[in-house]
Structure formats: structure tokens, C-alpha cells
């Protein structure tokens, strides 16, 4: 089996968070359609929970990576960004870039997600919204 992550030279779990607008676009949803409690399982350094909570949606995020301290999480994310950026530069022709424009647009979206995640994460942990 030739898995996409193997082709990109990635092994194991790679932290790679997304913004809320990305999730909503992927699933063809609007924030006002989210009812009840939404579970973001395998949430990673995504800003979905922070953004949707601010929009009034009840979201719970779980991820085993939340056992790590923030500096360790940031290091893993920086390593993932470097590895994925290098792999995408090599394989850029295999992707459709309509949504992000290019590799820089994709990486900028990931950085925005991480920034929003890390600024909200302590509040999420203290309220039980983010857990492992």
C-alpha cells in the first residue's frame, strides 16, 4: 500500500491544525447549523474549538497530544510544518491549490490556526473544553 503520508516522507502522527472555516468548507456546513455539543476528536492544534466557542457553539476538543506542555507542542508543530513544507515543495504538482492558492497560503492558514489555538488553549484546558 502506498499511503499519501508515506509518499510525503511522514511517519506516525503529525500535528497539523486547521481553522474553523476550513472544517466548515470541507463538510459543507455553516456555523449556525452546528447544534448541541460538537466533538472535535483528534483536534490537535486546530483553532476550530476556539473559533466556534467564540461563535456560541458548544465544542469539546480531545487529543492525546494535549498531554504535552505547550513548549513541546510548539516544537512538534514547528517540526511538522518544516517537514510538510519540504514535502509539499517536492510534490506540489500532485495537489490542487484552489482553496489555499499555494504552499505559502496553506502554511499561513496552519500558522493562524496554531496561533489561535495556543492563545485559547489555557482557557480551554481550565474550563474542560480541551482534554486528552
PDB file of N, CA and C in Angstrom, residues 27 52 79 85 98 102-103 111 114 130:
ATOM      1  N   UNK A  27     -16.850  20.150   5.073  1.00  0.00           N
ATOM      2  CA  UNK A  27     -18.074  19.406   5.331  1.00  0.00           C
ATOM      3  C   UNK A  27     -19.325  20.095   4.800  1.00  0.00           C
ATOM      4  N   UNK A  52     -15.193  28.400  17.174  1.00  0.00           N
ATOM      5  CA  UNK A  52     -16.613  28.065  17.275  1.00  0.00           C
ATOM      6  C   UNK A  52     -17.162  28.394  18.661  1.00  0.00           C
ATOM      7  N   UNK A  79       8.310  21.369  13.802  1.00  0.00           N
ATOM      8  CA  UNK A  79       8.932  20.275  13.044  1.00  0.00           C
ATOM      9  C   UNK A  79       8.006  19.787  11.936  1.00  0.00           C
ATOM     10  N   UNK A  85       6.178  21.269   4.742  1.00  0.00           N
ATOM     11  CA  UNK A  85       6.544  22.287   3.756  1.00  0.00           C
ATOM     12  C   UNK A  85       7.547  21.774   2.748  1.00  0.00           C
ATOM     13  N   UNK A  98      -6.572  25.359  -5.348  1.00  0.00           N
ATOM     14  CA  UNK A  98      -7.661  26.332  -5.449  1.00  0.00           C
ATOM     15  C   UNK A  98      -8.043  26.941  -4.101  1.00  0.00           C
ATOM     16  N   UNK A 102      -1.528  28.459  -2.781  1.00  0.00           N
ATOM     17  CA  UNK A 102      -0.210  27.841  -2.949  1.00  0.00           C
ATOM     18  C   UNK A 102       0.273  27.327  -1.596  1.00  0.00           C
ATOM     19  N   UNK A 103       1.493  26.818  -1.574  1.00  0.00           N
ATOM     20  CA  UNK A 103       2.051  26.264  -0.342  1.00  0.00           C
ATOM     21  C   UNK A 103       2.103  27.329   0.745  1.00  0.00           C
ATOM     22  N   UNK A 111      -0.396  28.301  10.405  1.00  0.00           N
ATOM     23  CA  UNK A 111       0.171  29.170  11.445  1.00  0.00           C
ATOM     24  C   UNK A 111      -0.935  29.955  12.157  1.00  0.00           C
ATOM     25  N   UNK A 114      -2.635  27.602  14.534  1.00  0.00           N
ATOM     26  CA  UNK A 114      -1.798  27.355  15.711  1.00  0.00           C
ATOM     27  C   UNK A 114      -1.798  28.562  16.646  1.00  0.00           C
ATOM     28  N   UNK A 130     -10.990  21.539  26.393  1.00  0.00           N
ATOM     29  CA  UNK A 130      -9.906  20.820  25.703  1.00  0.00           C
ATOM     30  C   UNK A 130      -9.337  19.788  26.675  1.00  0.00           C
TER      31      UNK A 130
END
